[in-house]
Each structure stands twice: as structure tokens, then as C-alpha cells.
Amino acid sequence: MAVDSKTIFDRPVALRDVVTHYCPGCTHGVIHRLVSEALDELGLRERTCGVAPVGCSVLCYNYFDTDFMEAPHGRAPALATGFKRMRPEMIVFTYQGDGDLASIGMGEIVHAANRGEKFTTIFVNNAIYGMTGGQMAPTTLSGQITTTCPAGRDTSHTGQPIRVAELLSALVTPGYIERVAVHTPAHILNAKKAIRKAFTLQRDNKCYTLVEVLSTCPTNWGNTPGEAVEWLDENMIKYFPLGCYKDYVEPEGS
Amino acid sequence: MSQYEVTFAGFGGQGIMTAGQLLAYAGIEEDKQVAWIPSYGPEMRGGTAYCTVVISDIRIGSPIISNPQCACVFNRPSFDKFTPLVKSGGLVIVNSSLIDVTTDRTDVDEILVPANEIAMKAGNAKAANVAVLGAFIGATGVVSFDTIKRIIKVKMAHKKAVLEINYHMLDEGRKLALKTLGKKAKG
Amino acid sequence: MAKVLMKGNEAIAEAALRAGAEGYFCYPITPQTEVAEYLSKRMSEVGGMFLQGESELAVANMLFGAASTGKRVFTTSSSPGISLMQEAISYMAGAELPAVIINIMRGGPGLGGILPAQADYFQAVKGGGHGDYRTLVLAPSTVQEAVDLTMLCFHLAQKYRNPVMMIGDGMIGQMMEAVEFPESYEEPPLPSPDEWAATGARNRKARIIKSLFLDPVGLENNVLILEKKYQQMIREEVRCESYKISAKNKILIVAYGTMARICQTAIDELEADGVSVGLFRPISLYPFPEKEILREATRKNIKSVLTIEMSMAQMMEDVERAIQGRRPVHFYGRSGGIVPTPEEVKEQVHKLLSAKRHSSKKKS
């Protein structure tokens, strides 16, 4: 038997063989895996440096098997800028949640994207602050209940949720921005394509790339993993439509 | 001379900062210690601009010079502000093209240089600052004319015509200074 | 190399390049913007990276990312901008990263003014950001010394893998003096950054550059590693200078930066009037030259110590701590961008001397 066995599924080399701290039903694990697969397939792991955010994925440096920096809350794009500018031959990605990127780090992400920094952002949007225990995020949906809007988000009081992919696509410079989800196998396959494309564009030194990934948080949404998948499908995608918001176009004459 | 302090003051565009820098460069050229201290306040945008140059044989201490030995004033507000601050026994050089008063202090020398008129006549209105610089060097001898001429050549006048105008301005300033002080010495 | 006349800010910029700086990140703020203007031209000539960021907050974090590559990187700013940088400075200290931060100080608090001050002493010397850490702090008093110390900052940052600050008041940045750059930059050997920098996990384990230690034992351990470095700084990096210190002094003045030069002039003029005063000038503010001040202040002839600052009795606290109550420590300072003149310094000395005569009369 052993002689005839063939490995058809394994852990990516860029993902360490460790148990993560993520809650059951959280899709961070899936996203980690997709990033690692892309790095493996493109042969980039040994020249990659990731930037971890503050939030649930703060410890992601323990899960990816690449060099890593741990940034102050929201500043991952600034660290990535400084790093990539000094070592353009390296592959750099920031892994950021919605509080990190769209609240405290909004300034840094807008300017890094607008300068066309040649790194990749994996933006994980689960519409809530996970690590601190379920507070309202800039992407929390209207009416969604969190510990700091227990009656549901009142948009007359706090404004409408921020659509990051659309907002950054309004900038002229950024090259590739796509929103994907990972709550069904079909969505996962699409998300993989987008992440791989982002790293390919970075490898080829083309442009700033961002993939927004809609993600679940059953613990803080107060539902089961199965219900969370349904809730995302029924509520989040309506407000955060999936698709490519900005596709890379070769400049004329190149 | 162990240390000499001079303040150049006027409004923006009169070449105040440049005049001070040329003098400072000349000081270095003669192996002296120099410091060029600018005014950098809101006033550098529109009001009085001034700088102080310290030239010394020894290590320069305070860059805060409350009472310089000389003030070169290019406009009326500068005249009003700096003439009273000059040390007793010191010198005031006044751009008489733009300042129609003279000092009533009797404890300082005063040299009137119609700098703008001389400069216009020579064909380069921007060179007024160099006439005042010439008067200053002529009166004090803090640096030599040979040195300042070299510095002007290297730092600002790459064209022969411009250089000649600047040398002419230096000379006009010097003549006025010698005439003024000489007269005074005789009288 | 011949002497050249340079503005402090430009001289600092050139010195950084000559010390091997390859990356500079900045945000405009008076009175240090000339550093950025100078490097926007010069950096590309030497093949380095110049980048103007969107805020000091971002700039300091760019520095954090850039320092993680192991290359020599720095930023310059002025007081309000340095406040915004404290976040990243704390993180860099925690993550043991070398970076040089230069503060050309203006008056505060708040937006304050743009004229010279030394009011960021506490911020620089006592931490600035959160947590158990220190930054090594140097303070020049001439443009030449700003050049020399800037170059030293890059060496010390690498030696200790810790943020190093140079603080100069606006006067140091704005004035021009003759400076001479060394023909070549020589420094004692340093461990290669390849031993710790993020350069890609090729043929080695992946490296994590971080200041997060959720386990308190791990965090305390990291703090102790830092503390060991600070103790080494105290042993090896104290720098100071004295001026006209003699057995005839009755008063010892302590001042740093531009203030020390003003005191020198006052001391020269006092000497001409037959009054003998000595000056002690700390060059390293952290580590503070405690033993050296104690030694000078407790000489038999010294009756009292006068600390003079362009701030409100900030360094004085360190002077008092160093002297341990063995001499009275007096203070004189101006703030808000007003710089004490030599005349004011002399007046303070005379006041102190006459008060002393007065009190000794009382005793007799």
C-alpha cells in the first residue's frame, strides 16, 4: 500500500504545523491556508516578510512560516512601506482586520495604496472587533448587534459601514483590488485565485494589491459556525458585493 | 579682533541672508570661527528678515547676540529695531535709498550707502546688498577684500558681467565707508 | 576635507549619509524641514531611499519596518511630530531595532511655537512612549558637534539595537557654522544585521520581529534583556564636557546644547570681571553623567550649582538626583522659544553670589 500511496493534500510549507488560537467556525484558518498555498506555489516563502496587525490575527506570525513583523494597531501598511522600500526584492504582505485597517489604520492604508506601495494587503472583514470581545467595527452592518451597539448599529449615530474595496478603488494609483469570501468551497476557490493573483502581481513588481476577504465570527456574532456562514451569505454580501473592483492594466508602451 | 558681530536686517528679497552668508564664507576662508544665525520666525514671511554673523579668532559661544558691534539696515523697520541695539562705539550702515532718517546716537559711527541707487545705476538692482557689504568690510576690515571677491566669484557670480557689477558694488561701498569715516576722523 | 559653511539641518543630513544611512522617512515641520529638502536631492545621488510619509505617525512606523531590514535608517522631526512618533519608538525599543530619531526642538506644549527650546528633555530622556524602555539621547551644542553626534548615533543604534535620539534646539538646526566631515567614516566592528534582521527564511528558521509577549515571564525576560543594554550604556556611553572648571569656582553651571554655549560666553565675561564660574555640559542626556556631575559639584570650593535651561527645570531633576542633596541646586530658565541671553545668565550668577554673601553675613 505504502508504495502506491501518493500525497494529494498536505499542509503548505509556508504554514507551520501548529494549533492556532482561532475560535471554531472562524475563517482566519482558511485564509491563512490560502495565503500559504499561494506563497508555496509561487516559490516566494523564503523571501517573504509578513506584517501582523493588532486584532484576532495578532499572533499570525506564529502560524506562517515566513519572516514576520508585528505592527502597532493600524500601522502595518507603514511598516510594510518602510520594509519594502528598503528591500524591494522581498515579498511583503500585511494581514489586517477591519478594526485595524478601516478604523485606526485608515490613514496608513489609504496613503500606502495611493503611493502604489508594491506589497499585498490581505484585509479580513468580519464586521466586528473580535479580539476585544465583539465591539462595533467600521464595517459593522446597520442594525447589527455588538457590545458597543447593543440595540443594533444605529447608522444615524455612527454612519454607514465603510466599504473598503470601493473606497480604495476610488484612488487612481492602486493596481488590483478584489473582494472575495471564504464561506463555501466555491468562494474559497475564487478567493485563492485572487490571493494568488495579488502575490503574482507583487512578484512581478507591478502594483499595490489588496484582497478583501469577508470572514465569519460566530463567537462574537453570537451564532453557530453554520449559522455564521448563512448570516454572511445573506447579510454581508448584500452590503459588500463580491468582485474585482480594480484590475491591473499594463501601462501603455510596456 | 577677537570677535566681531554684525547684524544684517531688511525685508525679504533684499539679499539680507546672502550678504551675511558671503561674509561668513569669507571668514571660513580666512581660517576664522564663524556662525551665521538667521531669524526664523513668522516674521521671515513678509516682515523684517535679519541674520547675525559672528566672526571670531576663538571658539564662538552664545549665538544669541543682543548687542552687535555693527548693524547693516536695509529698510526703515530694521533701522528702528536694530540701530538702538548696536554696542556703544559701534557702527551703523544705513541703506539711505530706502531710509530717510539718520541716527541721533552720538556714540556710534554711521555710514549712509544709497545702495539701491548704486545698484540700479550699475544695472543690477539685486546687487544692493553687496554695496552695503563693501561698506562694512571697508569700515571694519573684518575680512579682506581679496577674500570676499573670491567668495563672490565662487558662490554667486559665474557670469563675468555679473561678477564685474558685484565687484563694482563692493568698491562703491568701500569708497563711501572710507570717505565717511575719513571725513569724520579729519573733522 | 576642507571646512564648509552649513546650516545645522543640512549638516545633520549630510552626516547621516556619511554614516551609512540608506533610508530616510520624513514629514515636514518647522524648524527641521531643511533636512528633508536636502535629502530629497541627496538621497538619490547615493542610491538611498527618501520618502515623505503622510504623518509622523506613519513615518515612525515606516522607520520601524525599514529598521527591520537591518539597514541604517533615520527620521528627523520637531517636538509635536516627535510626540506622534512615540508609539513606534516604544515598539522599536521592545523589538530591539536600531533607528536614529533626531528632534530639532521647538517650544511647547501643544502646537507651541517654532522658536528654539529644550522642553522635550523629559520626553526624550524619561521614555516618551509607554513601557519599560530607554532611548539613548545625545545633545550637540554646535553644528560641528551635530555632525559628529549624528554619525555616532548610527553606530550606537546598531551597537545596542535600540532607538537613539539626538536632540538639538531650533537654533542648532537653523544656524550656519563651519563644519568638517571626516574623510571616511570609521567605527568599531559591529555584529552583522544578518544575524537578526528580516531578510527571508532561506536556510534558516523564520524570524519574528515583535514586542508582544503575552506571557508575563516572557515579557519580563525581554525587559531584562533591554535593561542589561541600558546598564551597558550607563557604563560605556556617558559623554560630557567641562569648561573653565577650577578651584576658584564658587558656582558650577550645568547646561546643555545651545544653552551651554550661551553660558560659556557669560562665563568668559564674568571671568573678565573677576568672577570665576565653571560649566559642566552633559553631551549624553541618557545615560546622564551623574557621577561626573557629582564629582564636579562636590569639590570643596563649589558652594552651589546653577542649572540653566531653555525649559522649565526639566534637566534640573537629573542634576539634583546626581548631586544627592550635597549642594543646593538652583534653576534659571526661559521657555516658549525665548532663549536666555549671556546677560541673564550673569545676572543669575551675581544674584546667587550676593545672596550667599548675605546669608554668610547673617551667620557671622
Coordinates of N, CA and C in Angstrom, one line a residue, chain B residues 117-182:
Chain B
E117 N 20.2 102.9 -5.3 CA 20.6 103.7 -6.4 C 21.9 103.3 -7.1
I118 N 22.9 102.9 -6.3 CA 24.1 102.5 -6.9 C 23.9 101.2 -7.7
A119 N 23.1 100.4 -7.2 CA 22.8 99.1 -7.8 C 22.1 99.3 -9.2
M120 N 21.1 100.2 -9.1 CA 20.3 100.4 -10.4 C 21.2 101.0 -11.4
K121 N 22.0 102.0 -11.0 CA 22.9 102.7 -11.9 C 23.9 101.7 -12.5
A122 N 24.3 100.7 -11.7 CA 25.2 99.7 -12.2 C 24.5 98.6 -13.1
G123 N 23.2 98.7 -13.1 CA 22.5 97.8 -14.0 C 22.0 96.5 -13.3
N124 N 22.1 96.3 -12.0 CA 21.6 95.1 -11.4 C 21.0 95.5 -10.0
A125 N 19.7 95.7 -10.0 CA 19.1 96.1 -8.7 C 19.3 95.2 -7.6
K126 N 19.5 93.9 -7.9 CA 19.6 92.9 -6.9 C 21.0 93.0 -6.1
A127 N 21.9 93.8 -6.6 CA 23.2 93.8 -6.0 C 23.4 94.8 -4.9
A128 N 22.3 95.4 -4.5 CA 22.4 96.5 -3.4 C 23.0 95.9 -2.2
N129 N 22.7 94.7 -1.9 CA 23.3 94.1 -0.6 C 24.8 94.1 -0.7
V130 N 25.4 93.9 -1.8 CA 26.9 93.8 -1.9 C 27.5 95.2 -1.7
A131 N 26.8 96.3 -2.1 CA 27.3 97.6 -1.8 C 27.5 97.8 -0.2
V132 N 26.4 97.4 0.5 CA 26.4 97.5 1.9 C 27.6 96.6 2.5
L133 N 27.7 95.4 1.9 CA 28.7 94.5 2.4 C 30.1 95.2 2.2
G134 N 30.3 95.8 1.0 CA 31.5 96.5 0.7 C 31.8 97.6 1.7
A135 N 30.8 98.4 2.1 CA 30.9 99.4 3.1 C 31.3 98.8 4.4
F136 N 30.7 97.7 4.8 CA 31.0 97.1 6.0 C 32.5 96.6 6.1
I137 N 32.9 96.0 5.0 CA 34.3 95.5 5.1 C 35.3 96.6 5.0
G138 N 34.9 97.6 4.2 CA 35.8 98.8 4.1 C 35.9 99.5 5.5
A139 N 34.9 99.5 6.2 CA 34.9 100.2 7.5 C 35.6 99.4 8.6
T140 N 35.4 98.1 8.6 CA 35.9 97.3 9.7 C 37.1 96.4 9.4
G141 N 37.3 96.0 8.1 CA 38.4 95.2 7.8 C 38.3 93.8 8.5
V142 N 37.1 93.4 8.8 CA 36.9 92.1 9.4 C 37.4 90.9 8.5
V143 N 37.2 91.0 7.2 CA 37.8 90.1 6.3 C 38.4 91.0 5.2
S144 N 39.3 90.4 4.4 CA 39.9 91.2 3.3 C 39.1 91.3 2.1
F145 N 39.3 92.3 1.3 CA 38.6 92.5 0.0 C 38.9 91.3 -1.0
D146 N 40.2 90.9 -0.9 CA 40.6 89.8 -1.8 C 39.7 88.6 -1.5
T147 N 39.6 88.3 -0.2 CA 38.8 87.1 0.2 C 37.3 87.2 -0.3
I148 N 36.7 88.4 0.0 CA 35.3 88.5 -0.3 C 35.1 88.4 -1.8
K149 N 36.0 88.9 -2.6 CA 35.9 88.9 -4.0 C 36.0 87.4 -4.5
R150 N 36.9 86.7 -3.9 CA 37.0 85.2 -4.3 C 35.7 84.5 -4.0
I151 N 35.1 84.8 -2.8 CA 33.9 84.2 -2.4 C 32.7 84.5 -3.3
I152 N 32.6 85.8 -3.6 CA 31.6 86.2 -4.5 C 31.7 85.5 -5.9
K153 N 32.9 85.3 -6.3 CA 33.1 84.7 -7.6 C 32.7 83.2 -7.5
V154 N 33.0 82.5 -6.5 CA 32.7 81.1 -6.3 C 31.3 80.9 -6.0
K155 N 30.7 81.7 -5.1 CA 29.4 81.4 -4.6 C 28.2 82.0 -5.4
M156 N 28.5 83.1 -6.1 CA 27.3 83.7 -6.7 C 27.4 84.2 -8.2
A157 N 28.6 84.6 -8.5 CA 28.7 85.2 -9.9 C 29.5 84.4 -10.8
H158 N 28.8 83.6 -11.5 CA 29.5 82.7 -12.5 C 29.7 83.4 -13.8
K159 N 28.8 84.4 -14.1 CA 28.9 85.2 -15.4 C 29.9 86.4 -15.1
K160 N 30.7 86.7 -16.1 CA 31.7 87.7 -16.0 C 31.0 89.1 -15.7
A161 N 29.9 89.3 -16.5 CA 29.3 90.6 -16.3 C 28.7 90.8 -14.9
V162 N 28.1 89.8 -14.4 CA 27.5 89.8 -13.0 C 28.6 90.0 -12.0
L163 N 29.7 89.3 -12.2 CA 30.9 89.4 -11.3 C 31.4 90.9 -11.3
E164 N 31.5 91.4 -12.5 CA 32.0 92.8 -12.5 C 31.1 93.8 -11.8
I165 N 29.8 93.6 -12.0 CA 28.9 94.5 -11.3 C 29.1 94.4 -9.8
N166 N 29.2 93.1 -9.3 CA 29.3 92.9 -7.9 C 30.7 93.5 -7.3
Y167 N 31.7 93.4 -8.1 CA 33.0 93.9 -7.7 C 32.9 95.5 -7.6
H168 N 32.2 96.0 -8.6 CA 31.9 97.4 -8.7 C 31.1 97.9 -7.4
M169 N 30.1 97.1 -7.1 CA 29.3 97.5 -5.9 C 30.2 97.4 -4.6
L170 N 31.0 96.4 -4.5 CA 31.9 96.3 -3.3 C 32.7 97.6 -3.2
D171 N 33.3 98.0 -4.4 CA 34.2 99.1 -4.4 C 33.5 100.4 -4.0
E172 N 32.3 100.6 -4.6 CA 31.5 101.8 -4.3 C 31.2 101.8 -2.8
G173 N 30.8 100.7 -2.2 CA 30.5 100.7 -0.8 C 31.8 101.0 0.0
R174 N 32.9 100.4 -0.4 CA 34.1 100.7 0.4 C 34.5 102.2 0.3
K175 N 34.4 102.8 -0.9 CA 34.8 104.2 -1.1 C 33.9 105.1 -0.1
L176 N 32.6 104.8 -0.1 CA 31.7 105.6 0.7 C 32.1 105.4 2.2
A177 N 32.5 104.2 2.6 CA 32.8 104.0 4.0 C 34.1 104.8 4.4
L178 N 35.1 104.7 3.5 CA 36.3 105.3 3.8 C 36.1 106.9 3.8
K179 N 35.3 107.3 2.8 CA 35.1 108.8 2.8 C 34.4 109.2 4.1
T180 N 33.3 108.5 4.4 CA 32.6 108.9 5.6 C 33.4 108.9 6.9
L181 N 34.1 107.8 7.1 CA 34.9 107.7 8.3 C 36.1 108.6 8.3
G182 N 36.7 108.7 7.1 CA 37.9 109.6 6.9 C 37.5 111.0 7.3

